[in-house]
Coordinates of C-alpha atoms in Angstrom, one line a residue:
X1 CA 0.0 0.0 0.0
X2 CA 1.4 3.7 -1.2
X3 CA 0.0 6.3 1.6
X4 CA 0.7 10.0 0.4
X5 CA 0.5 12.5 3.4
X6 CA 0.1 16.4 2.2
X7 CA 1.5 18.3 5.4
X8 CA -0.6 21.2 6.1
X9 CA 2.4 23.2 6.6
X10 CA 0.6 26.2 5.9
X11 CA 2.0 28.3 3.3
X12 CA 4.0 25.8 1.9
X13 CA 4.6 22.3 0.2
X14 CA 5.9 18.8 2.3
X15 CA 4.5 15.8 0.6
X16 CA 4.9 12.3 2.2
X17 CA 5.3 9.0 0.4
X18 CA 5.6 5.9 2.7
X19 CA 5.3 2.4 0.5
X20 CA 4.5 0.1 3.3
X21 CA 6.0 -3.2 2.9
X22 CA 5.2 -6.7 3.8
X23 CA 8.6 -8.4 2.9
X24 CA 10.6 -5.2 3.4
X25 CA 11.1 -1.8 5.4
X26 CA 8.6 1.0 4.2
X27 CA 9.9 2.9 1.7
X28 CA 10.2 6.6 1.7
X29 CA 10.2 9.7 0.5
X30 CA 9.7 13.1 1.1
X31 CA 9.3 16.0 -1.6
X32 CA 9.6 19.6 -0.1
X33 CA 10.0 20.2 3.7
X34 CA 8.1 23.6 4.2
X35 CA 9.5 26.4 6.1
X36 CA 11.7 26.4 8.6
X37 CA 9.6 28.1 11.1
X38 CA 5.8 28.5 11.5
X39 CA 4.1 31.5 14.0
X40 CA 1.8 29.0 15.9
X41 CA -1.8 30.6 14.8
X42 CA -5.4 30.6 16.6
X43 CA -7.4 27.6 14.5
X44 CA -4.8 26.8 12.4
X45 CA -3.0 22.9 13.0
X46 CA -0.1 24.0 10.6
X47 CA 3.1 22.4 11.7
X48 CA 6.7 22.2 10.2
X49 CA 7.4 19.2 8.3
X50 CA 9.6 17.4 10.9
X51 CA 7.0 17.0 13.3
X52 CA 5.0 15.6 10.5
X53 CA 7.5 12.7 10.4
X54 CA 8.0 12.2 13.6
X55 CA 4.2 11.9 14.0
X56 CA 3.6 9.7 11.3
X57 CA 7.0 7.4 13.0
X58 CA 9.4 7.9 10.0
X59 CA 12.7 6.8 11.4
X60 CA 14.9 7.3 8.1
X61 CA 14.0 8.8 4.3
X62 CA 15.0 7.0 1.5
X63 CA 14.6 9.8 -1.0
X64 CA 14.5 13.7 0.0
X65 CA 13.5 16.0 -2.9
X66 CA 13.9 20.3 -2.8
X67 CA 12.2 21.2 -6.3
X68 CA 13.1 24.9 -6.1
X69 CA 14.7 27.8 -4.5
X70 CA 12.3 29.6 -2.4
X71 CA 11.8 28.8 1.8
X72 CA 8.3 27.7 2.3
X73 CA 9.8 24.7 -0.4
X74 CA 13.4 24.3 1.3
X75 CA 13.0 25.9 4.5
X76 CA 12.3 22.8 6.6
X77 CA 15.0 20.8 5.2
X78 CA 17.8 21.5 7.4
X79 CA 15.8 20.5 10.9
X80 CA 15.2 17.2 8.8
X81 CA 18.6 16.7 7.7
X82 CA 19.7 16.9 11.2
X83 CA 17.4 14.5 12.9
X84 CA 16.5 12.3 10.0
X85 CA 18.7 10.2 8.5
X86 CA 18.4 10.9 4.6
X87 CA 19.5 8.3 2.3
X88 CA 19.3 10.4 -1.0
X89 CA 19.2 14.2 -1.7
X90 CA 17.9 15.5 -5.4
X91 CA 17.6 18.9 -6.4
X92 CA 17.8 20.8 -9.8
X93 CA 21.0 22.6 -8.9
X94 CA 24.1 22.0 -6.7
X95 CA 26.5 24.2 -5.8
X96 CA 30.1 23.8 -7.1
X97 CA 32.8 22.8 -4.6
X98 CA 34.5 25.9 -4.3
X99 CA 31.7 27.9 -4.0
X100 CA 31.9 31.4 -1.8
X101 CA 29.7 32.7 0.7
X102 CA 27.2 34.9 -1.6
X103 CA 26.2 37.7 -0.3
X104 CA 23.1 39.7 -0.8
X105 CA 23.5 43.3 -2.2
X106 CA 24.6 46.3 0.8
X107 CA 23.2 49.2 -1.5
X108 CA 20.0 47.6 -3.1
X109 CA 16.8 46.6 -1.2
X110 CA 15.8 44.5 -4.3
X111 CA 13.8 41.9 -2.3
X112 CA 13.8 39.4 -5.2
X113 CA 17.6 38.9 -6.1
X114 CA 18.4 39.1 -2.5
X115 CA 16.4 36.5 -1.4
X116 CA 17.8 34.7 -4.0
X117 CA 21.0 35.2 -3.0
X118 CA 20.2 34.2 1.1
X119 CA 18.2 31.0 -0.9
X120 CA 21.4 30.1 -2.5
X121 CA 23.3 30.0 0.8
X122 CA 21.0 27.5 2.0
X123 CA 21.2 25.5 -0.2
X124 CA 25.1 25.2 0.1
X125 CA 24.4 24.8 4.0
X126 CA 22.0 21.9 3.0
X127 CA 24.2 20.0 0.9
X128 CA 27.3 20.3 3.2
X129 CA 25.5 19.1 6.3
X130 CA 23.9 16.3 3.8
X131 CA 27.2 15.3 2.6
X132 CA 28.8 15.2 6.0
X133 CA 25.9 13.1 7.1
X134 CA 26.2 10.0 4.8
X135 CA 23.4 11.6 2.5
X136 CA 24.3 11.2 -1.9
X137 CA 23.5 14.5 -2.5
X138 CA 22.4 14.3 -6.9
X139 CA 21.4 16.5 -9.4
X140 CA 18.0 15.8 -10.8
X141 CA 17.4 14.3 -14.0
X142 CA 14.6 13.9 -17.0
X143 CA 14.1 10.1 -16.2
X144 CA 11.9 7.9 -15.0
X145 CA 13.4 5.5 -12.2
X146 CA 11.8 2.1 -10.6
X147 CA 12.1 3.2 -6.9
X148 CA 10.8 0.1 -5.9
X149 CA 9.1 -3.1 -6.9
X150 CA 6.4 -1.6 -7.6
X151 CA 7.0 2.3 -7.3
X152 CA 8.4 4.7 -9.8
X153 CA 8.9 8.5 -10.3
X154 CA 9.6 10.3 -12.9
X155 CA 11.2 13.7 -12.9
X156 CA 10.2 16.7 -15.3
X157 CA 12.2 19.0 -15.5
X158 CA 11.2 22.8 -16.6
X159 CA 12.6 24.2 -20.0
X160 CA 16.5 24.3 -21.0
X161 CA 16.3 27.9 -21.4
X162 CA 15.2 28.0 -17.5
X163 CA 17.7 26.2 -16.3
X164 CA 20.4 27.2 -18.6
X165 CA 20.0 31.0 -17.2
X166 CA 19.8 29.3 -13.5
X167 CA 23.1 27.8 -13.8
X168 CA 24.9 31.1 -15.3
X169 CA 23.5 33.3 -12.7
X170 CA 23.9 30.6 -9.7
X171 CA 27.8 29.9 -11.0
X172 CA 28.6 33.7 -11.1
X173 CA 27.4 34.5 -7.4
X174 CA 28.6 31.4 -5.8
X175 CA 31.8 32.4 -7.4
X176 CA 31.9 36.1 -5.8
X177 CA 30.8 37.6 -9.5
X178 CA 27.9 40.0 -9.8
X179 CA 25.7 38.8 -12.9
X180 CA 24.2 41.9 -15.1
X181 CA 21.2 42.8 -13.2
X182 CA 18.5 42.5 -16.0
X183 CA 19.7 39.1 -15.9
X184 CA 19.9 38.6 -12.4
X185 CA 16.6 39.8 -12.2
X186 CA 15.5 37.6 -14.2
X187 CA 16.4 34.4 -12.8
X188 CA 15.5 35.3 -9.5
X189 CA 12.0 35.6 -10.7
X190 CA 12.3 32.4 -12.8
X191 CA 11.9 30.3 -9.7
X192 CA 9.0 29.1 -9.6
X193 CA 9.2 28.4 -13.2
X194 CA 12.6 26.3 -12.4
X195 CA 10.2 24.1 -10.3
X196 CA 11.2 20.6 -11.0
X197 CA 7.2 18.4 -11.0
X198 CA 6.9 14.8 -10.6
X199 CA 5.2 11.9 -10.9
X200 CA 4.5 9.0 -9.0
X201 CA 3.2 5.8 -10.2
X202 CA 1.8 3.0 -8.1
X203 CA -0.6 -0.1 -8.9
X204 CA -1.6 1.8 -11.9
X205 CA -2.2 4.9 -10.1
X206 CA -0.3 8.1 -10.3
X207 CA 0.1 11.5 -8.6
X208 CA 1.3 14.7 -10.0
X209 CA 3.3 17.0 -8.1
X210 CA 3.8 20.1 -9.8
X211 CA 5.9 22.1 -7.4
X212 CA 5.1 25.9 -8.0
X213 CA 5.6 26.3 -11.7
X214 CA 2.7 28.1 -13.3
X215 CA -0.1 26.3 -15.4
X216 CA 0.4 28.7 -18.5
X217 CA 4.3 27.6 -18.5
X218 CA 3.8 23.6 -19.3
X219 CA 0.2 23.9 -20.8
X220 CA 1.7 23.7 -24.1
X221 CA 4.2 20.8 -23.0
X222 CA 3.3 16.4 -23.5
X223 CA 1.1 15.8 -20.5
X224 CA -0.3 12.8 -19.0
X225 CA -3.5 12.1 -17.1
X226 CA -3.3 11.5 -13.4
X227 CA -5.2 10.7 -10.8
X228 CA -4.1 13.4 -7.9
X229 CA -2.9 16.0 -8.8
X230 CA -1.4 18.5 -6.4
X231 CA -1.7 22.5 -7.8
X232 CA 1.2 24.1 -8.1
X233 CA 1.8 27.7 -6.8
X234 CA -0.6 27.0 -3.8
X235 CA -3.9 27.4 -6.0
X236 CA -3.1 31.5 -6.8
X237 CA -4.3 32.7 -10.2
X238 CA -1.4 31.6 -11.9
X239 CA -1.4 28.3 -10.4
X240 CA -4.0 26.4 -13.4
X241 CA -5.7 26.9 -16.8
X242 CA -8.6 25.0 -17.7
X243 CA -7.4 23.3 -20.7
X244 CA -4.1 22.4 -19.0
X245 CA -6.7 21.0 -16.3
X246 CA -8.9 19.0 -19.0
X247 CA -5.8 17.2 -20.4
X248 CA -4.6 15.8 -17.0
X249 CA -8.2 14.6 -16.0
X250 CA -7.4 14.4 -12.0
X251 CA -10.0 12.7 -10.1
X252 CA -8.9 14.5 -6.9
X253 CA -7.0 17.8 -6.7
X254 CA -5.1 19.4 -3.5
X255 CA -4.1 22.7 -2.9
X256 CA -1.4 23.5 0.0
X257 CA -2.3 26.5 1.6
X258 CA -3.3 28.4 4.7
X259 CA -6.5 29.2 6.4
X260 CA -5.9 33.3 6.7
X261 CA -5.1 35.9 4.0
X262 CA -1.4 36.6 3.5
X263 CA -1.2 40.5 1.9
X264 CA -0.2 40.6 -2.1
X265 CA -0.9 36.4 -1.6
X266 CA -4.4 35.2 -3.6
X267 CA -4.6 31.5 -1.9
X268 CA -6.4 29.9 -3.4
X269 CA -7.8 32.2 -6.0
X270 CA -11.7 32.2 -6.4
X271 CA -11.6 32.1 -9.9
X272 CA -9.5 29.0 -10.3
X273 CA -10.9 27.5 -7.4
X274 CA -14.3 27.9 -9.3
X275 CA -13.1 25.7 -12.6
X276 CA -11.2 23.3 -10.6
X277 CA -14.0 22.6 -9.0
X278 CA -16.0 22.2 -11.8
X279 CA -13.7 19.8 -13.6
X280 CA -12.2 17.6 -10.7
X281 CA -14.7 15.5 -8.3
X282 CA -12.7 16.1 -5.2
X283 CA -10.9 18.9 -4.7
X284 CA -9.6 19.5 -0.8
X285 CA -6.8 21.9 0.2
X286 CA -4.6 21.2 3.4
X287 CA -6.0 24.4 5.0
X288 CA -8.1 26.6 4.0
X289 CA -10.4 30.1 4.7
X290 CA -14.2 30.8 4.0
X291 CA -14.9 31.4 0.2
X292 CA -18.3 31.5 -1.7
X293 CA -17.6 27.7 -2.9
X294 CA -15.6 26.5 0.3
X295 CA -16.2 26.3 3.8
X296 CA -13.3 27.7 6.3
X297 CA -11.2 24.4 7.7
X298 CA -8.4 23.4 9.1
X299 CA -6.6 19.7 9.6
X300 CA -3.0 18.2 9.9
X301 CA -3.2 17.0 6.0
X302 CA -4.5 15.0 3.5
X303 CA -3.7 11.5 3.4
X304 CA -4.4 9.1 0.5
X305 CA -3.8 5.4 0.5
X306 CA -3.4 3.7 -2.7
X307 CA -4.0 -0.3 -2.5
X308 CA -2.0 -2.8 -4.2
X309 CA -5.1 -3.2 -7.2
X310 CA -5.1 0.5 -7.9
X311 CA -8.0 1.3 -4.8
X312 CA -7.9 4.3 -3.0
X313 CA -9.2 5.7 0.0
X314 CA -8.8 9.5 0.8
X315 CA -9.3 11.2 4.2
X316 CA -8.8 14.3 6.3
X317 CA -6.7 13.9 9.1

């Protein structure tokens, strides 16, 4: 049996993946750790991922994914890294060994390509405590892989120009250099774009994670059906289009979100909250407030169990 948790980790993604196993240890993995540190909140059960896993009795993960560079994605991963033992590390990018200290800018207040720059540093800090821990620290790769006898993931990764830009812009700081701004710029805003998505198959069931890279950006790209498919960007307005929607065919779809508006943050949006709605049978979000088409609630996830003859069973925990 496949159970996949989605952490309500409030504004944020963690998403569990524990393969129980008759004739061997469960297997598993976890994609995302949320932020490193949530304000507790009245009526909200939002929790940083590691108390997740301890809750749920993970001991050790066999596969920990980061698929981009922003906090409430990577945050959470260093508390994990240092309790947890982690067999495996993927991410898009990796720092190169001699990288420097980057530091953010001391006469701009541009809030995008320094928080880049402070993502960038924990990253490094992430793989160096993974490496010193016995982790395999990889870089992610367009490929499908058999994780087990009867799990696989495959990993899509966004488009060459993306990454290509990424690597130019992440070499240059992490080697003391200062890109061209425009440039800069750029790739810090390319982020969630950079998002790597995957999916999972199991017994003939699969679930789509999409990390926060916009609907409009692989609309246009080979898609498959699945059956859960997790929005990416955390349901805003940039997060789905309807045809994009009506090609994957998701019987259930799951927003990550919080239960209380964050300023200049649309969570989900109405509007695509309205068509998702009208396209997908079940659609449930790990927290959520009051809106016309969805009542105010809060939980510690989502958890669906997938059976060995493609059954499953979904429930709010």
């Amino acid at each position: 049996m496949l159970e996949v948790f989605f952490c309500n980790v409030g504004d944020g993604d963690a998403t569990l993946f524990v393969e129980h196993r008759a004739d061997a240890p469960d297997y598993v993995v976890l994609v995302d750790a949320g932020r490193p540190y949530l304000e507790p909140a009245e009526g909200s059960l939002r929790k940083e991922a590691i108390y997740f896993l301890k809750a749920r009795g993970v001991k050790a993960i066999d596969l920990l994914i980061l698929t981009h560079l922003h906090i409430d994605h990577i945050g959470g991963a260093m508390r994990i890294l240092m309790n947890v033992p982690v067999k495996r590390l993927v991410t898009l990018t990796l720092p190169p060994e001699d990288a420097e200290w980057v530091a953010p800018s001391f006469v701009s207040t541009e809030k995008s390509i320094n928080g880049l720059c402070c993502m960038l540093n924990i990253l490094a800090d992430l793989v160096r405590i993974a490496k010193a821990r016995g982790t395999t620290v990889e870089l992610a790769k367009a490929e499908t892989e058999r994780l087990t006898d009867r799990l696989s993931l495959t990993t899509i990764l966004p488009k060459a120009d993306v990454i290509e830009r990424q690597a130019l812009v992440f070499d240059a700081l992490y080697h003391g250099i200062t890109p061209e701004h425009d440039l800069c710029y750029r790739v810090s805003k390319e982020r969630n774009p950079s998002s790597l998505m995957h999916r999972f198959t199991y017994a003939g069931r699969s679930v789509l994670l999409t990390g926060d890279r916009y609907g409009f950006d692989w609309e246009d790209e080979p898609v498959v059906p699945c059956d859960i498919l997790k929005l990416p960007h955390h349901g805003d307005p940039k997060s789905m289009t309807p045809p994009l929607l009506a090609r994957l065919h998701p019987a259930f779809a799951v927003i990550s979100c919080q239960n209380n508006e964050k300023a200049k943050k649309d969570r989900p949006n109405a509007e695509v909250l309205a068509f998702v709605q009208k396209a997908v049978p079940t659609v449930l979000c790990t927290e959520n407030r009051a809106m016309p088409t969805l009542p105010a609630a809060t939980h510690n996830g989502i958890r669906f169990a997938i059976g060995s003859d493609g059954s499953i069973v979904c429930s709010i925990e």
